[in-house]
Structures are given as structure tokens and as C-alpha cells.
Short mmCIF file of N, CA and C in Angstrom, two decimals:
data_model
loop_
_atom_site.label_atom_id
_atom_site.label_comp_id
_atom_site.label_asym_id
_atom_site.label_seq_id
_atom_site.Cartn_x
_atom_site.Cartn_y
_atom_site.Cartn_z
N GLN I 1 -28.56 -1.86 1.56
CA GLN I 1 -27.77 -1.50 -0.01
C GLN I 1 -26.36 -1.00 0.42
N VAL I 2 -25.42 -0.74 -0.43
CA VAL I 2 -23.95 -0.49 -0.32
C VAL I 2 -23.59 1.28 -1.78
N GLN I 3 -22.75 1.56 -1.11
CA GLN I 3 -22.44 3.15 -1.84
C GLN I 3 -21.14 2.44 -2.51
N LEU I 4 -20.44 2.56 -3.65
CA LEU I 4 -19.23 2.24 -4.15
C LEU I 4 -18.69 3.59 -4.26
N VAL I 5 -17.57 4.26 -3.98
CA VAL I 5 -16.98 4.81 -4.14
C VAL I 5 -15.59 4.65 -4.81
N GLU I 6 -15.52 4.59 -6.37
CA GLU I 6 -13.67 4.68 -7.07
C GLU I 6 -12.77 5.61 -6.91
N SER I 7 -11.45 5.37 -6.67
CA SER I 7 -10.90 5.86 -6.68
C SER I 7 -9.36 5.57 -7.37
N GLY I 8 -8.45 6.50 -8.30
CA GLY I 8 -7.42 5.76 -8.83
C GLY I 8 -7.81 5.95 -10.53
N GLY I 9 -7.07 5.04 -11.08
CA GLY I 9 -6.10 5.08 -12.56
C GLY I 9 -6.50 6.27 -13.49
N GLY I 10 -6.04 6.06 -13.99
CA GLY I 10 -5.06 7.28 -15.40
C GLY I 10 -4.57 6.85 -16.25
N LEU I 11 -3.80 7.70 -16.92
CA LEU I 11 -3.02 7.39 -17.05
C LEU I 11 -1.23 7.08 -17.16
N VAL I 12 -1.19 6.53 -17.74
CA VAL I 12 0.90 5.59 -17.53
C VAL I 12 1.11 4.86 -18.98
N GLN I 13 2.85 5.16 -18.55
CA GLN I 13 3.70 4.48 -19.80
C GLN I 13 3.32 2.72 -19.16
N ALA I 14 4.10 1.87 -20.57
CA ALA I 14 3.66 0.13 -20.32
C ALA I 14 4.89 0.35 -19.65
N GLY I 15 4.45 -0.34 -18.61
CA GLY I 15 5.64 -0.97 -17.41
C GLY I 15 5.43 -0.27 -16.17
N GLY I 16 4.36 1.00 -15.94
CA GLY I 16 3.91 1.24 -14.68
C GLY I 16 3.64 0.74 -14.15
N SER I 17 3.09 1.62 -13.07
CA SER I 17 2.09 1.16 -11.95
C SER I 17 0.74 2.20 -11.79
N LEU I 18 -0.25 1.32 -11.77
CA LEU I 18 -1.61 2.20 -11.24
C LEU I 18 -1.89 1.58 -9.75
N ARG I 19 -2.52 2.30 -9.31
CA ARG I 19 -3.52 1.48 -7.89
C ARG I 19 -4.74 1.91 -7.92
N LEU I 20 -6.24 1.04 -7.83
CA LEU I 20 -7.40 1.47 -7.61
C LEU I 20 -7.77 1.44 -6.64
N SER I 21 -8.93 1.67 -5.66
CA SER I 21 -8.86 2.11 -4.57
C SER I 21 -10.98 1.89 -4.57
N CYS I 22 -11.44 1.00 -3.88
CA CYS I 22 -12.64 1.43 -4.06
C CYS I 22 -13.51 1.07 -2.30
N ALA I 23 -14.23 2.06 -2.05
CA ALA I 23 -14.94 2.57 -0.94
C ALA I 23 -16.30 2.01 -0.76
N ALA I 24 -16.10 0.84 -0.03
CA ALA I 24 -18.08 0.90 -0.33
C ALA I 24 -18.62 1.49 1.58
N SER I 25 -19.56 1.81 1.91
CA SER I 25 -20.55 2.16 2.59
C SER I 25 -21.62 1.89 3.18
N GLY I 26 -22.54 1.74 3.90
CA GLY I 26 -23.92 1.23 4.04
C GLY I 26 -23.99 -0.01 4.56
N SER I 27 -24.40 -1.33 3.98
CA SER I 27 -25.03 -1.86 4.65
C SER I 27 -23.94 -3.78 4.05
N ILE I 28 -22.48 -2.86 5.24
CA ILE I 28 -21.28 -3.97 4.60
C ILE I 28 -20.67 -5.13 5.73
N ASP I 29 -21.95 -5.26 6.18
CA ASP I 29 -22.01 -6.66 6.85
C ASP I 29 -22.53 -7.76 5.70
N SER I 30 -23.60 -7.64 4.80
CA SER I 30 -23.92 -7.88 4.17
C SER I 30 -22.80 -8.64 2.88
N ILE I 31 -21.86 -7.49 2.47
CA ILE I 31 -20.67 -8.17 1.54
C ILE I 31 -20.37 -9.45 1.60
N THR I 32 -20.32 -10.45 0.46
CA THR I 32 -19.70 -11.86 0.45
C THR I 32 -18.41 -11.46 -0.36
N SER I 33 -18.47 -10.54 -1.38
CA SER I 33 -17.30 -10.66 -2.33
C SER I 33 -16.96 -8.88 -2.78
N MET I 34 -16.08 -8.98 -3.21
CA MET I 34 -16.09 -8.15 -3.47
C MET I 34 -14.32 -8.15 -4.69
N GLY I 35 -14.58 -7.12 -5.86
CA GLY I 35 -13.50 -7.04 -6.95
C GLY I 35 -13.68 -5.78 -8.02
N TRP I 36 -13.04 -6.35 -8.12
CA TRP I 36 -12.75 -5.64 -10.41
C TRP I 36 -12.61 -5.84 -11.43
N TYR I 37 -13.78 -5.21 -11.89
CA TYR I 37 -13.73 -6.05 -13.53
C TYR I 37 -13.13 -5.02 -13.91
N ARG I 38 -13.33 -4.65 -15.28
CA ARG I 38 -13.03 -4.28 -16.82
C ARG I 38 -13.43 -4.03 -18.29
N GLN I 39 -13.77 -3.02 -19.17
CA GLN I 39 -14.28 -3.91 -20.22
C GLN I 39 -14.13 -2.81 -21.21
N ALA I 40 -12.96 -3.13 -22.11
CA ALA I 40 -12.62 -2.01 -23.15
C ALA I 40 -14.06 -1.88 -24.08
N PRO I 41 -13.05 -0.94 -25.21
CA PRO I 41 -14.46 -0.48 -26.16
C PRO I 41 -14.44 -1.48 -27.19
N GLY I 42 -16.38 -1.86 -27.34
CA GLY I 42 -16.00 -2.93 -27.76
C GLY I 42 -16.01 -4.29 -27.56
N GLU I 43 -16.11 -4.82 -26.33
CA GLU I 43 -15.49 -5.71 -25.55
C GLU I 43 -16.49 -5.80 -24.45
N GLN I 44 -16.40 -7.09 -23.85
CA GLN I 44 -17.82 -7.62 -22.63
C GLN I 44 -17.01 -7.24 -21.30
N ARG I 45 -17.49 -6.99 -20.52
CA ARG I 45 -16.69 -6.33 -19.00
C ARG I 45 -16.39 -7.73 -18.79
N ASP I 46 -15.33 -8.05 -18.06
CA ASP I 46 -14.65 -9.55 -17.29
C ASP I 46 -13.99 -8.78 -16.14
N LEU I 47 -13.94 -10.24 -15.45
CA LEU I 47 -13.30 -10.12 -14.02
C LEU I 47 -11.71 -9.98 -14.68
N VAL I 48 -10.96 -8.66 -14.02
CA VAL I 48 -9.80 -9.09 -13.56
C VAL I 48 -9.46 -9.68 -12.08
N ALA I 49 -10.24 -9.31 -10.95
CA ALA I 49 -10.20 -9.87 -9.39
C ALA I 49 -10.58 -10.08 -8.55
N THR I 50 -10.33 -11.05 -8.22
CA THR I 50 -11.93 -10.65 -6.55
C THR I 50 -11.71 -11.09 -5.61
N VAL I 51 -11.72 -11.12 -4.37
CA VAL I 51 -11.33 -11.54 -2.75
C VAL I 51 -12.99 -11.78 -1.86
N THR I 52 -12.97 -12.33 -1.39
CA THR I 52 -14.30 -13.10 -0.64
C THR I 52 -13.74 -12.46 0.95
N THR I 53 -14.50 -12.29 1.87
CA THR I 53 -14.60 -11.40 2.56
C THR I 53 -13.47 -13.04 4.11
N GLY I 54 -14.24 -14.24 3.28
CA GLY I 54 -12.63 -15.29 3.77
C GLY I 54 -11.42 -15.07 3.58
N GLY I 55 -10.85 -13.62 2.62
CA GLY I 55 -9.73 -13.49 2.06
C GLY I 55 -8.95 -14.24 1.52
N ASN I 56 -10.03 -14.87 0.23
CA ASN I 56 -9.82 -15.27 -0.52
C ASN I 56 -9.90 -15.43 -2.08
N PRO I 57 -8.32 -15.11 -2.98
CA PRO I 57 -8.52 -14.19 -3.99
C PRO I 57 -8.54 -14.73 -4.80
N ASN I 58 -9.19 -14.17 -5.96
CA ASN I 58 -9.31 -14.78 -7.79
C ASN I 58 -8.54 -14.02 -9.13
N TYR I 59 -7.69 -14.13 -9.79
CA TYR I 59 -7.15 -13.39 -10.74
C TYR I 59 -7.44 -14.34 -11.94
N ALA I 60 -7.85 -13.44 -12.53
CA ALA I 60 -7.90 -13.34 -14.28
C ALA I 60 -5.93 -14.02 -14.86
N ASP I 61 -6.31 -14.69 -15.73
CA ASP I 61 -4.75 -15.51 -15.65
C ASP I 61 -4.27 -14.32 -16.98
N SER I 62 -4.22 -12.58 -17.49
CA SER I 62 -3.52 -12.10 -17.75
C SER I 62 -3.27 -11.74 -16.85
N VAL I 63 -3.47 -11.64 -15.73
CA VAL I 63 -3.17 -10.17 -14.26
C VAL I 63 -2.24 -10.92 -13.47
N LYS I 64 -2.33 -12.38 -13.82
CA LYS I 64 -1.74 -13.26 -12.15
C LYS I 64 -0.34 -13.20 -12.38
N GLY I 65 0.04 -12.65 -11.53
CA GLY I 65 1.41 -12.29 -11.04
C GLY I 65 1.85 -10.40 -11.11
N ARG I 66 0.90 -10.04 -11.92
CA ARG I 66 1.36 -8.61 -11.93
C ARG I 66 0.17 -7.28 -11.05
N PHE I 67 -1.57 -8.50 -10.88
CA PHE I 67 -2.24 -7.24 -10.13
C PHE I 67 -2.10 -7.63 -8.74
N THR I 68 -2.53 -7.12 -7.95
CA THR I 68 -2.85 -8.10 -6.68
C THR I 68 -3.94 -7.34 -5.86
N ILE I 69 -5.06 -7.78 -5.45
CA ILE I 69 -6.23 -8.04 -5.03
C ILE I 69 -5.67 -7.71 -3.15
N SER I 70 -6.53 -6.67 -2.24
CA SER I 70 -6.34 -6.09 -1.04
C SER I 70 -7.43 -6.08 -0.45
N ARG I 71 -7.92 -5.52 0.49
CA ARG I 71 -8.99 -5.10 1.74
C ARG I 71 -8.67 -4.58 2.66
N ASP I 72 -8.94 -3.79 3.21
CA ASP I 72 -9.06 -2.32 4.46
C ASP I 72 -10.07 -2.56 4.81
N ASN I 73 -10.52 -3.69 6.39
CA ASN I 73 -11.53 -3.20 7.16
C ASN I 73 -11.60 -2.62 8.00
N ALA I 74 -12.50 -1.61 7.92
CA ALA I 74 -12.91 -0.47 8.79
C ALA I 74 -14.17 -1.22 10.14
N LYS I 75 -14.43 -0.01 10.75
CA LYS I 75 -15.51 0.22 11.43
C LYS I 75 -17.04 0.38 9.94
N SER I 76 -17.42 1.36 9.50
CA SER I 76 -18.29 1.35 8.94
C SER I 76 -17.51 0.98 7.76
N THR I 77 -17.16 0.88 6.72
CA THR I 77 -16.49 1.17 5.40
C THR I 77 -15.31 -0.13 5.35
N ILE I 78 -15.71 -0.60 4.03
CA ILE I 78 -14.72 -1.70 3.59
C ILE I 78 -14.08 -1.30 2.59
N THR I 79 -12.93 -0.85 2.10
CA THR I 79 -11.94 -0.65 1.37
C THR I 79 -11.47 -1.83 0.80
N VAL I 80 -11.05 -1.51 -1.05
CA VAL I 80 -10.30 -2.98 -1.78
C VAL I 80 -9.70 -2.23 -2.95
N HIS I 81 -8.50 -2.54 -2.65
CA HIS I 81 -8.14 -2.04 -3.41
C HIS I 81 -7.21 -3.34 -4.23
N LEU I 82 -7.08 -2.39 -5.41
CA LEU I 82 -5.70 -3.12 -6.51
C LEU I 82 -4.52 -2.79 -7.05
N GLN I 83 -3.93 -3.20 -6.56
CA GLN I 83 -1.90 -2.80 -7.27
C GLN I 83 -1.75 -3.68 -8.52
N MET I 84 -1.81 -2.24 -9.42
CA MET I 84 -1.48 -2.74 -11.06
C MET I 84 -0.06 -2.29 -11.53
N ASN I 85 0.78 -3.59 -11.94
CA ASN I 85 1.74 -3.73 -11.55
C ASN I 85 2.43 -4.46 -13.21
N SER I 86 3.55 -3.77 -14.43
CA SER I 86 3.92 -4.43 -15.36
C SER I 86 2.87 -3.53 -15.93
N LEU I 87 2.59 -3.05 -16.24
CA LEU I 87 0.53 -2.20 -17.01
C LEU I 87 1.39 -2.35 -18.40
N LYS I 88 0.05 -3.05 -19.40
CA LYS I 88 0.40 -3.63 -20.83
C LYS I 88 -0.71 -2.67 -21.13
N PRO I 89 -0.53 -1.84 -22.52
CA PRO I 89 -1.30 -1.86 -23.27
C PRO I 89 -2.38 -2.76 -22.99
N GLU I 90 -2.51 -3.83 -23.34
CA GLU I 90 -3.99 -4.25 -23.21
C GLU I 90 -4.90 -4.32 -22.15
N ASP I 91 -3.96 -3.45 -21.11
CA ASP I 91 -4.61 -3.52 -20.11
C ASP I 91 -5.52 -2.30 -19.61
N THR I 92 -5.26 -1.23 -20.70
CA THR I 92 -6.02 -0.26 -21.17
C THR I 92 -8.13 -0.78 -21.25
N ALA I 93 -8.97 0.07 -20.43
CA ALA I 93 -9.86 -0.10 -19.82
C ALA I 93 -10.88 0.51 -19.17
N VAL I 94 -12.13 0.73 -18.78
CA VAL I 94 -12.84 1.78 -17.74
C VAL I 94 -13.14 -0.07 -16.40
N TYR I 95 -12.26 0.45 -15.73
CA TYR I 95 -12.09 -0.50 -14.27
C TYR I 95 -13.68 -0.47 -13.66
N TYR I 96 -13.97 -1.56 -12.96
CA TYR I 96 -15.53 -1.18 -12.41
C TYR I 96 -14.83 -1.76 -11.58
N CYS I 97 -15.71 -1.60 -10.21
CA CYS I 97 -15.41 -2.00 -8.85
C CYS I 97 -16.86 -2.83 -8.55
N ASN I 98 -16.91 -3.56 -8.13
CA ASN I 98 -17.96 -4.86 -7.49
C ASN I 98 -18.10 -5.35 -6.27
N MET I 99 -19.00 -5.43 -5.99
CA MET I 99 -19.64 -5.54 -4.85
C MET I 99 -21.03 -6.73 -5.05
N ILE I 100 -20.40 -7.94 -3.82
CA ILE I 100 -22.21 -8.96 -3.52
C ILE I 100 -22.09 -8.79 -2.40
N LEU I 101 -24.19 -8.18 -2.28
CA LEU I 101 -24.64 -8.10 -1.11
C LEU I 101 -25.52 -10.17 -0.67
N ARG I 102 -24.98 -10.30 -0.20
CA ARG I 102 -26.02 -11.56 0.54
C ARG I 102 -27.41 -11.12 0.78
N VAL I 103 -28.55 -11.20 0.69
CA VAL I 103 -29.56 -10.87 2.09
C VAL I 103 -30.39 -12.26 1.71
N ILE I 104 -30.68 -12.67 2.84
CA ILE I 104 -32.01 -12.92 2.75
C ILE I 104 -31.27 -14.88 1.60
N SER I 105 -30.37 -14.97 1.58
CA SER I 105 -30.34 -16.20 0.56
C SER I 105 -30.27 -15.78 -1.05
N ARG I 106 -29.81 -14.11 -1.50
CA ARG I 106 -29.96 -14.03 -2.92
C ARG I 106 -29.11 -13.15 -2.86
N ASP I 107 -27.90 -12.73 -3.97
CA ASP I 107 -27.76 -12.12 -3.77
C ASP I 107 -27.04 -11.08 -5.09
N TYR I 108 -26.69 -10.10 -4.77
CA TYR I 108 -26.96 -8.89 -5.47
C TYR I 108 -26.03 -7.89 -5.88
N ASN I 109 -25.64 -7.69 -6.83
CA ASN I 109 -24.45 -7.13 -7.35
C ASN I 109 -24.94 -5.52 -7.11
N TYR I 110 -23.43 -4.81 -6.95
CA TYR I 110 -23.40 -3.23 -7.36
C TYR I 110 -22.06 -2.69 -7.49
N TRP I 111 -22.25 -1.74 -8.54
CA TRP I 111 -20.52 -1.69 -9.54
C TRP I 111 -20.57 -0.37 -9.10
N GLY I 112 -19.51 0.39 -9.20
CA GLY I 112 -19.03 1.50 -8.97
C GLY I 112 -18.79 2.09 -10.55
N GLN I 113 -18.77 3.41 -10.71
CA GLN I 113 -19.13 4.92 -11.29
C GLN I 113 -17.93 4.44 -12.63
N GLY I 114 -16.79 3.37 -12.20
CA GLY I 114 -15.78 3.25 -13.35
C GLY I 114 -14.98 3.94 -13.56
N THR I 115 -13.40 3.83 -13.42
CA THR I 115 -12.51 4.57 -14.05
C THR I 115 -11.70 4.39 -14.78
N GLN I 116 -11.16 5.10 -15.84
CA GLN I 116 -10.21 5.09 -16.96
C GLN I 116 -9.03 4.43 -16.25
N VAL I 117 -8.89 3.56 -17.08
CA VAL I 117 -6.66 3.17 -16.73
C VAL I 117 -6.65 3.07 -18.04
N THR I 118 -5.66 3.80 -18.48
CA THR I 118 -5.01 4.09 -20.40
C THR I 118 -3.84 3.66 -19.96
N VAL I 119 -2.76 2.35 -20.63
CA VAL I 119 -1.64 2.61 -20.91
C VAL I 119 -0.80 2.57 -22.24
N SER I 120 -0.20 3.54 -22.27
CA SER I 120 0.46 3.98 -23.08
C SER I 120 1.74 3.23 -24.26
N SER I 121 1.87 2.63 -24.64
CA SER I 121 3.38 2.04 -25.28
C SER I 121 4.19 2.35 -26.14
#
């Protein structure tokens, strides 16, 4: 199992920047992928960006060129960051950290508690 703690988020004007972070502890050696998803009111939860342990990033088309995902590896924690620049009102949503663990050829999804990002026009 892993424990996820999110930080960052808040209120920003359009064109501004925010940085989200998600620290994972526990069975971090089993993590194969980590990333961020978002969910606006009345909408489904959608992928924003992911990065594999091999370092390969993947972005939703709507955030390419504006958002950057990165990770920091420490001895007992892995932290994934999402740098969000040139924010737009349509980026407003609850952002969820996600990590996938692979245990005996089976994948398990872990989610953070969610953090609100609000972009005003």
C-alpha cells in the first residue's frame, strides 16, 4: 500500500500559475506510474498528466505546452509535481493525484484526497 498526501492548489487569475505536489510513502518500490487527474462539477474524472517510473510523460491535449509533470525520488518517498502555467478558467476542477502499484502482475490504483484549483477570468 501507499499513502498519498497532496498539497498546492488554490485560487488564481487566468494566466497565472500553480504547482501541485503529491508525496507517496509506503510500498513505493511497486509504483509503476504516477500522475494527476481532474474532475469538474458534473463531469467525469479525466487524465491531466502521467509519468512512468521510466520517466515517460503523457499529457492531455488540453494542457500540452502549459503543464509539466515531474517527480522527485527520495529514500522513502516519491513526490510527483504538476507545474501549471498559463491557467485558464476551464482548468478549474478538483485535481486528484493517482499512483499505480503493480503487485504480482496486478495493478492497484491509489488516489489522493483531491485539491481544488480555481481559475478566475
